[in-house]
mmCIF file of C-alpha atoms in Angstrom:
data_model
loop_
_atom_site.group_PDB
_atom_site.id
_atom_site.type_symbol
_atom_site.label_atom_id
_atom_site.label_comp_id
_atom_site.label_asym_id
_atom_site.label_seq_id
_atom_site.Cartn_x
_atom_site.Cartn_y
_atom_site.Cartn_z
ATOM 1 C CA UNK A 238 16.375 4.291 -8.788
ATOM 2 C CA UNK A 239 17.691 5.892 -5.598
ATOM 3 C CA UNK A 240 17.878 2.583 -3.798
ATOM 4 C CA UNK A 241 16.189 1.690 -0.528
ATOM 5 C CA UNK A 242 15.488 4.842 1.437
ATOM 6 C CA UNK A 243 15.176 4.850 5.202
ATOM 7 C CA UNK A 244 14.252 7.675 7.500
ATOM 8 C CA UNK A 245 15.301 9.026 9.847
ATOM 9 C CA UNK A 246 19.023 8.192 9.726
ATOM 10 C CA UNK A 247 19.358 8.831 13.439
ATOM 11 C CA UNK A 248 16.746 8.844 16.175
ATOM 12 C CA UNK A 249 17.238 9.585 19.846
ATOM 13 C CA UNK A 250 14.224 9.129 22.066
ATOM 14 C CA UNK A 251 13.354 8.716 25.696
ATOM 15 C CA UNK A 252 12.294 5.436 27.189
ATOM 16 C CA UNK A 253 8.556 4.943 26.930
ATOM 17 C CA UNK A 254 8.120 7.014 23.797
ATOM 18 C CA UNK A 255 6.785 5.686 20.525
ATOM 19 C CA UNK A 256 9.270 5.378 17.678
ATOM 20 C CA UNK A 257 8.412 4.963 13.998
ATOM 21 C CA UNK A 258 11.003 3.991 11.422
ATOM 22 C CA UNK A 259 10.223 4.364 7.738
ATOM 23 C CA UNK A 260 11.318 2.587 4.590
ATOM 24 C CA UNK A 261 10.771 3.065 0.875
ATOM 25 C CA UNK A 262 11.836 -0.040 -1.086
ATOM 26 C CA UNK A 263 13.167 -0.097 -4.615
ATOM 27 C CA UNK A 264 10.381 0.221 -7.126
ATOM 28 C CA UNK A 265 9.320 -3.176 -8.496
ATOM 29 C CA UNK A 266 10.682 -5.168 -5.573
ATOM 30 C CA UNK A 267 8.058 -7.424 -4.047
ATOM 31 C CA UNK A 268 9.910 -8.433 -0.909
ATOM 32 C CA UNK A 269 10.731 -6.157 2.000
ATOM 33 C CA UNK A 270 12.767 -7.075 5.049
ATOM 34 C CA UNK A 271 13.389 -5.417 8.397
ATOM 35 C CA UNK A 272 16.620 -6.279 10.192
ATOM 36 C CA UNK A 273 18.080 -5.182 13.504
ATOM 37 C CA UNK A 274 21.836 -5.012 14.078
ATOM 38 C CA UNK A 275 23.453 -4.993 17.512
ATOM 39 C CA UNK A 276 26.924 -5.816 18.739
ATOM 40 C CA UNK A 277 25.618 -8.661 20.862
ATOM 41 C CA UNK A 278 23.250 -10.346 18.433
ATOM 42 C CA UNK A 279 24.529 -9.330 15.014
ATOM 43 C CA UNK A 280 22.002 -8.997 12.175
ATOM 44 C CA UNK A 281 18.587 -10.365 13.081
ATOM 45 C CA UNK A 282 15.662 -10.652 10.693
ATOM 46 C CA UNK A 283 12.624 -9.146 12.385
ATOM 47 C CA UNK A 284 9.939 -9.515 9.734
ATOM 48 C CA UNK A 285 9.521 -9.723 5.999
ATOM 49 C CA UNK A 286 6.718 -8.956 3.558
ATOM 50 C CA UNK A 287 5.805 -10.311 0.148
ATOM 51 C CA UNK A 288 3.490 -8.144 -1.925
ATOM 52 C CA UNK A 289 2.717 -6.058 1.179
ATOM 53 C CA UNK A 290 1.648 -9.120 3.190
ATOM 54 C CA UNK A 291 3.666 -10.144 6.272
ATOM 55 C CA UNK A 292 5.087 -13.618 5.636
ATOM 56 C CA UNK A 293 7.242 -14.286 8.658
ATOM 57 C CA UNK A 294 7.262 -12.171 11.802
ATOM 58 C CA UNK A 295 8.854 -14.768 14.052
ATOM 59 C CA UNK A 296 11.841 -12.491 14.603
ATOM 60 C CA UNK A 297 9.836 -9.655 16.109
ATOM 61 C CA UNK A 298 11.095 -9.566 19.688
ATOM 62 C CA UNK A 299 7.837 -8.760 21.469
ATOM 63 C CA UNK A 300 4.460 -7.122 21.171
ATOM 64 C CA UNK A 301 5.980 -3.683 21.512
ATOM 65 C CA UNK A 302 7.200 -4.089 17.933
ATOM 66 C CA UNK A 303 4.864 -3.849 14.978
ATOM 67 C CA UNK A 304 5.401 -3.468 11.240
ATOM 68 C CA UNK A 305 3.104 -2.485 8.418
ATOM 69 C CA UNK A 306 3.284 -2.215 4.676
ATOM 70 C CA UNK A 307 0.215 -0.290 3.505
ATOM 71 C CA UNK A 308 1.395 -0.222 -0.105
ATOM 72 C CA UNK A 309 4.226 -1.390 -2.321
ATOM 73 C CA UNK A 310 6.292 1.733 -1.791
ATOM 74 C CA UNK A 311 6.199 2.212 1.965
ATOM 75 C CA UNK A 312 6.714 0.319 5.189
ATOM 76 C CA UNK A 313 6.968 1.272 8.851
ATOM 77 C CA UNK A 314 8.432 -0.372 11.903
ATOM 78 C CA UNK A 315 6.981 0.913 15.146
ATOM 79 C CA UNK A 316 8.161 0.422 18.706
ATOM 80 C CA UNK A 317 5.728 1.368 21.448
ATOM 81 C CA UNK A 318 6.797 1.858 24.183
ATOM 82 C CA UNK A 319 10.509 2.002 23.461
ATOM 83 C CA UNK A 320 13.123 0.689 25.899
ATOM 84 C CA UNK A 321 16.896 1.240 26.147
ATOM 85 C CA UNK A 322 17.534 -2.340 24.984
ATOM 86 C CA UNK A 323 15.900 -1.455 21.670
ATOM 87 C CA UNK A 324 18.902 0.708 20.850
ATOM 88 C CA UNK A 325 20.348 -0.664 17.613
ATOM 89 C CA UNK A 326 20.711 0.007 13.920
ATOM 90 C CA UNK A 327 17.587 -0.986 12.010
ATOM 91 C CA UNK A 328 17.947 -1.863 8.351
ATOM 92 C CA UNK A 329 15.325 -2.181 5.685
ATOM 93 C CA UNK A 330 16.041 -4.216 2.556
ATOM 94 C CA UNK A 331 14.110 -5.163 -0.568
ATOM 95 C CA UNK A 332 14.446 -7.805 -3.255
ATOM 96 C CA UNK A 333 12.805 -9.031 -6.447
ATOM 97 C CA UNK A 334 9.981 -11.530 -6.619
ATOM 98 C CA UNK A 335 10.585 -15.313 -6.885
ATOM 99 C CA UNK A 336 12.070 -16.535 -10.109
ATOM 100 C CA UNK A 337 14.497 -13.657 -10.168
ATOM 101 C CA UNK A 338 17.894 -13.265 -8.591
ATOM 102 C CA UNK A 339 17.545 -13.220 -4.836
ATOM 103 C CA UNK A 340 19.788 -10.445 -3.717
ATOM 104 C CA UNK A 341 18.634 -7.950 -1.156
ATOM 105 C CA UNK A 342 19.404 -4.250 -1.454
ATOM 106 C CA UNK A 343 19.846 -2.513 1.863
ATOM 107 C CA UNK A 344 19.100 0.970 3.004
ATOM 108 C CA UNK A 345 21.586 3.042 4.993
ATOM 109 C CA UNK A 346 19.912 2.115 8.250
ATOM 110 C CA UNK A 347 18.370 4.029 11.134
ATOM 111 C CA UNK A 348 20.481 4.301 14.259
ATOM 112 C CA UNK A 349 18.078 4.283 17.197
ATOM 113 C CA UNK A 350 19.163 5.342 20.660
ATOM 114 C CA UNK A 351 16.701 5.007 23.521
ATOM 115 C CA UNK A 352 17.793 6.844 26.664
ATOM 116 C CA UNK B 186 16.209 -24.674 9.960
ATOM 117 C CA UNK B 187 18.991 -22.905 8.174
ATOM 118 C CA UNK B 188 21.886 -21.264 9.993
ATOM 119 C CA UNK B 189 25.188 -19.618 9.158
ATOM 120 C CA UNK B 190 28.418 -19.729 11.131
ATOM 121 C CA UNK B 191 31.294 -17.385 10.489
ATOM 122 C CA UNK B 192 34.228 -18.942 12.224
ATOM 123 C CA UNK B 193 36.283 -15.807 12.813
ATOM 124 C CA UNK B 194 34.935 -12.670 14.437
ATOM 125 C CA UNK B 195 38.059 -10.652 13.619
ATOM 126 C CA UNK B 196 40.738 -11.107 10.991
ATOM 127 C CA UNK B 197 43.721 -8.740 11.042
ATOM 128 C CA UNK B 198 45.991 -8.843 7.984
ATOM 129 C CA UNK B 199 48.696 -6.718 6.415
ATOM 130 C CA UNK B 200 48.159 -4.881 3.177
ATOM 131 C CA UNK B 201 48.822 -6.961 0.031
ATOM 132 C CA UNK B 202 48.542 -10.231 1.980
ATOM 133 C CA UNK B 203 45.978 -12.863 0.984
ATOM 134 C CA UNK B 204 42.913 -13.370 3.150
ATOM 135 C CA UNK B 205 40.243 -16.011 3.652
ATOM 136 C CA UNK B 206 37.058 -15.416 5.606
ATOM 137 C CA UNK B 207 35.348 -18.634 6.566
ATOM 138 C CA UNK B 208 31.645 -19.414 6.398
ATOM 139 C CA UNK B 209 29.762 -22.626 7.062
ATOM 140 C CA UNK B 210 26.049 -23.144 6.735
ATOM 141 C CA UNK B 211 23.491 -25.737 7.652
ATOM 142 C CA UNK B 212 20.358 -26.435 5.703
ATOM 143 C CA UNK B 213 18.253 -29.437 4.792
ATOM 144 C CA UNK B 214 17.575 -28.197 1.265
ATOM 145 C CA UNK B 215 19.387 -26.482 -1.552
ATOM 146 C CA UNK B 216 20.454 -22.986 -0.691
ATOM 147 C CA UNK B 217 21.559 -19.756 -2.213
ATOM 148 C CA UNK B 218 24.654 -18.190 -0.645
ATOM 149 C CA UNK B 219 25.797 -14.610 -0.407
ATOM 150 C CA UNK B 220 28.578 -12.437 0.921
ATOM 151 C CA UNK B 221 27.825 -8.866 1.894
ATOM 152 C CA UNK B 222 30.198 -6.113 2.977
ATOM 153 C CA UNK B 223 29.424 -3.316 5.404
ATOM 154 C CA UNK B 224 31.680 -0.281 5.529
ATOM 155 C CA UNK B 225 31.569 1.884 8.683
ATOM 156 C CA UNK B 226 28.238 3.668 9.132
ATOM 157 C CA UNK B 227 26.902 2.218 5.894
ATOM 158 C CA UNK B 228 24.299 -0.320 4.871
ATOM 159 C CA UNK B 229 25.194 -3.730 3.499
ATOM 160 C CA UNK B 230 26.367 -4.134 -0.073
ATOM 161 C CA UNK B 231 26.398 -7.368 -2.054
ATOM 162 C CA UNK B 232 29.896 -8.691 -2.827
ATOM 163 C CA UNK B 233 28.967 -11.892 -4.610
ATOM 164 C CA UNK B 234 26.428 -14.665 -4.707
ATOM 165 C CA UNK B 235 26.104 -18.353 -5.522
ATOM 166 C CA UNK B 236 22.802 -19.466 -7.032
ATOM 167 C CA UNK B 237 23.823 -22.432 -9.187
ATOM 168 C CA UNK B 238 26.440 -23.565 -11.704
ATOM 169 C CA UNK B 239 30.157 -23.054 -11.210
ATOM 170 C CA UNK B 240 31.197 -23.420 -7.599
ATOM 171 C CA UNK B 241 33.781 -20.654 -7.901
ATOM 172 C CA UNK B 242 32.095 -17.293 -7.823
ATOM 173 C CA UNK B 243 33.773 -13.987 -8.567
ATOM 174 C CA UNK B 244 32.523 -10.754 -7.086
ATOM 175 C CA UNK B 245 33.364 -7.101 -6.899
ATOM 176 C CA UNK B 246 36.627 -5.609 -5.645
ATOM 177 C CA UNK B 247 38.644 -8.732 -6.502
ATOM 178 C CA UNK B 248 36.858 -11.052 -4.073
ATOM 179 C CA UNK B 249 35.880 -14.610 -4.874
ATOM 180 C CA UNK B 250 34.222 -17.450 -3.007
ATOM 181 C CA UNK B 251 33.998 -21.182 -3.460
ATOM 182 C CA UNK B 252 30.891 -23.214 -2.743
ATOM 183 C CA UNK B 253 31.675 -26.628 -1.277
ATOM 184 C CA UNK B 254 28.532 -28.673 -0.869
ATOM 185 C CA UNK B 255 30.152 -31.641 0.874
ATOM 186 C CA UNK B 256 31.700 -29.381 3.497
ATOM 187 C CA UNK B 257 28.731 -26.985 3.537
ATOM 188 C CA UNK B 258 31.128 -24.076 3.238
ATOM 189 C CA UNK B 259 31.294 -20.850 1.270
ATOM 190 C CA UNK B 260 34.632 -19.244 2.137
ATOM 191 C CA UNK B 261 35.513 -15.789 0.832
ATOM 192 C CA UNK B 262 39.008 -15.073 -0.491
ATOM 193 C CA UNK B 263 41.085 -12.280 -1.895
ATOM 194 C CA UNK B 264 44.688 -12.790 -3.070
ATOM 195 C CA UNK B 265 45.899 -9.316 -2.088
ATOM 196 C CA UNK B 266 43.992 -6.983 0.209
ATOM 197 C CA UNK B 267 44.014 -3.201 0.344
ATOM 198 C CA UNK B 268 43.515 -0.804 3.223
ATOM 199 C CA UNK B 269 40.149 0.064 1.679
ATOM 200 C CA UNK B 270 38.949 -3.533 2.220
ATOM 201 C CA UNK B 271 38.734 -2.842 5.943
ATOM 202 C CA UNK B 272 35.082 -3.517 6.749
ATOM 203 C CA UNK B 273 32.742 -6.087 8.212
ATOM 204 C CA UNK B 274 31.826 -9.046 6.023
ATOM 205 C CA UNK B 275 28.656 -11.067 6.351
ATOM 206 C CA UNK B 276 27.864 -14.475 4.941
ATOM 207 C CA UNK B 277 24.181 -15.148 4.304
ATOM 208 C CA UNK B 278 21.977 -18.029 3.181
ATOM 209 C CA UNK B 279 18.560 -18.143 1.608
ATOM 210 C CA UNK B 280 16.500 -21.269 1.058
ATOM 211 C CA UNK B 281 14.287 -19.895 -1.626
ATOM 212 C CA UNK B 282 14.228 -17.347 -4.391
ATOM 213 C CA UNK B 283 12.937 -14.226 -2.739
ATOM 214 C CA UNK B 284 12.902 -15.921 0.611
ATOM 215 C CA UNK B 285 14.401 -14.598 3.769
ATOM 216 C CA UNK B 286 18.125 -14.084 4.196
ATOM 217 C CA UNK B 287 19.768 -15.426 7.323
ATOM 218 C CA UNK B 288 23.088 -13.807 8.200
ATOM 219 C CA UNK B 289 26.130 -14.984 10.076
ATOM 220 C CA UNK B 290 27.542 -12.954 12.927
ATOM 221 C CA UNK B 291 29.998 -11.144 10.698
ATOM 222 C CA UNK B 292 33.784 -11.038 10.386
ATOM 223 C CA UNK B 293 35.629 -7.803 10.936
ATOM 224 C CA UNK B 294 38.482 -7.552 8.443
ATOM 225 C CA UNK B 295 41.177 -5.111 9.490
ATOM 226 C CA UNK B 296 43.882 -4.375 6.929
ATOM 227 C CA UNK B 297 47.023 -2.802 8.325
ATOM 228 C CA UNK B 298 49.765 -0.984 6.377
#
């Protein structure tokens, strides 16, 4: 397996524009996580899914953020409208279902810059 | 609610010296504990994990960690570091198998020649 794949690796956009980040988890993994990393706040869990269903979205900062998982092999994180304070590295991670070893495999991240 | 505290934001050491990166957690239930490493411009990579059993856990690249339930700690150690160990290290806790991972703020390890 190629691991968790995120796209794009880098995104520069203007304030007010819509941004969509994409993630393909490892095949067979039932859990998918979206994290945001900033210098000020470190690694924050935004939302996670189990079997494509959102389980905990308490980390989503505000209504401008939304995440979907239409099937087991694809998830998106959307920001609309984007703001400069959304600039960060966004990581997607996936892990096996309960009863298995709980280690998360991370993608390379998407570095988002909102100007 | 679970939380993780990494006591040092930066740890500078000389090559071949020993190092300890400290991690404390708080949780009302049994937890699973992890250390991840992040090299510059990379994603996170698992170093080692504690799920159950022996409290001394060995990981990749010569790292090990010891789970201490009474002190709620999971400190990471390496007896002799290399320049290539320069990276950011994250301690993480999970309260359930497949549950969410909560990370500490990270410790930047800088190994100098």
